[in-house]
Amino acid sequence: MPLSCCNFAGLMPSFPQPAPPHTYMAKSFRARLFIPPLLFLLLSLLLRGAPAFAAIIVTNNLPMQIVCCQDGVDVDALIKKYGLSPKYIYRHALNGFAAPMDSATIKKLQSDSRVLTVEADGIVTLADQTIPTGVIRIGANTFPVGRSNNAYLPLNVDVAVLDCGINPNPDLLPSYQTFFSFSSDGSDSFVGTTTIPDGHGTLVTGVIAAQDNSFGVVGVAPGVRIWNVKCTGPAPYNNWNNVILGMDFAIANSSNIAVANISINNTGTGAPVGAIASAIHAMVRGGIVVVASAGNLTNDLAGTDGVFGTGDDPLPASLPDAMAVSAMDPLTDTFATFSNFGRLPRTNSANSNIAANYVLSPGGTIDVAAPGVNIYTTGGSNNYVTKSGTSFAAPHVAGLVALYIAVNGRATNEWGVYKIRQAIVDNSLPQSQWRTN
């Protein structure tokens, strides 16, 4: 079937200057290569008021649980009834809270008709002016929207980076908005650590939005407004309760945020799947295209048990509301050996609410694959680094989605989100036509 291309002609929008920044506290498979107009390429596999975001209260050493309640339930009254001391109360991502509690209280809540799920919290992990190879491979350097020839050209698109924070770098504009689930600022919390000394959120942001100037590197969509949503970090901050708080913030600002990059994955088998699925669906219902890294375990998105909707899935990428991104090598045009993939059908699911695909992709549960091997980007110590991982494939796609929105307009509900995702998949080139074939 011949590929169709979106018509960008005559659709160039005007781009007003942004307002000043603000800060808020608190292996046998095939692939497709996206070819939008003007040689814009991307790779894909064949195969939703503003109440407070949270109340932070002293907690104890009991195990943290994430409680999701029925819509319309008075969460504050429920908390009072059970004598709980919540760490966070979620007002947007889901109608619920995160709180430590004993086993007796867990059982009582599970029997309460107002409660949908009570799930143990889990640990998260990060799916780890030269024009970088990834930008060249997807053709972003030839796309007119976002190209400024060494002059600042703002794009009227807001992209949230849900990650571990963003450090200053000469190639990055100050974040338009900053929010943090923990700590006292939005800095990259991994910089200087033994695990990820160069940082992570700073690197991801560079792939999306490094400036088109006379030095350093250039991102896929320079000029977009970046929202720094710091919601994970080294232990003890690497928990889903912090990430869901970041999602809560994004949903409260969904009238502005059009794209969210989440280069975060699940660790182990104890993720609160129901709460995460509810939060991601709320983001998408608000018109946010959620782009998520598939993960680096050379495994199916259904996890080691082969069943969707269980705690070992790579979350949030395994959810049908997320635009899952695998990685490939932009120099050799081969699928990354470390990347997760999507062979198993979503119908094999423990949760009927996530048993269907909202986007039809030849990759099944994977929407697209993008450059994620030896990616040159901004580092967290005023430097530049080369890294690999689906963490860096996802922001290539987030940047692409931002460029698409700059020309065609943003989504306002889930159907608009699915339409944007489908446009990316439909304008793709089979892996059989990659350069190695």
Coordinates of C-alpha atoms in Angstrom, one line a residue, residues 195 277 357 413:
T195 CA 24.6 5.4 38.8
A277 CA -3.3 3.3 34.0
N357 CA -5.2 -1.1 21.1
N413 CA -9.3 14.8 24.1

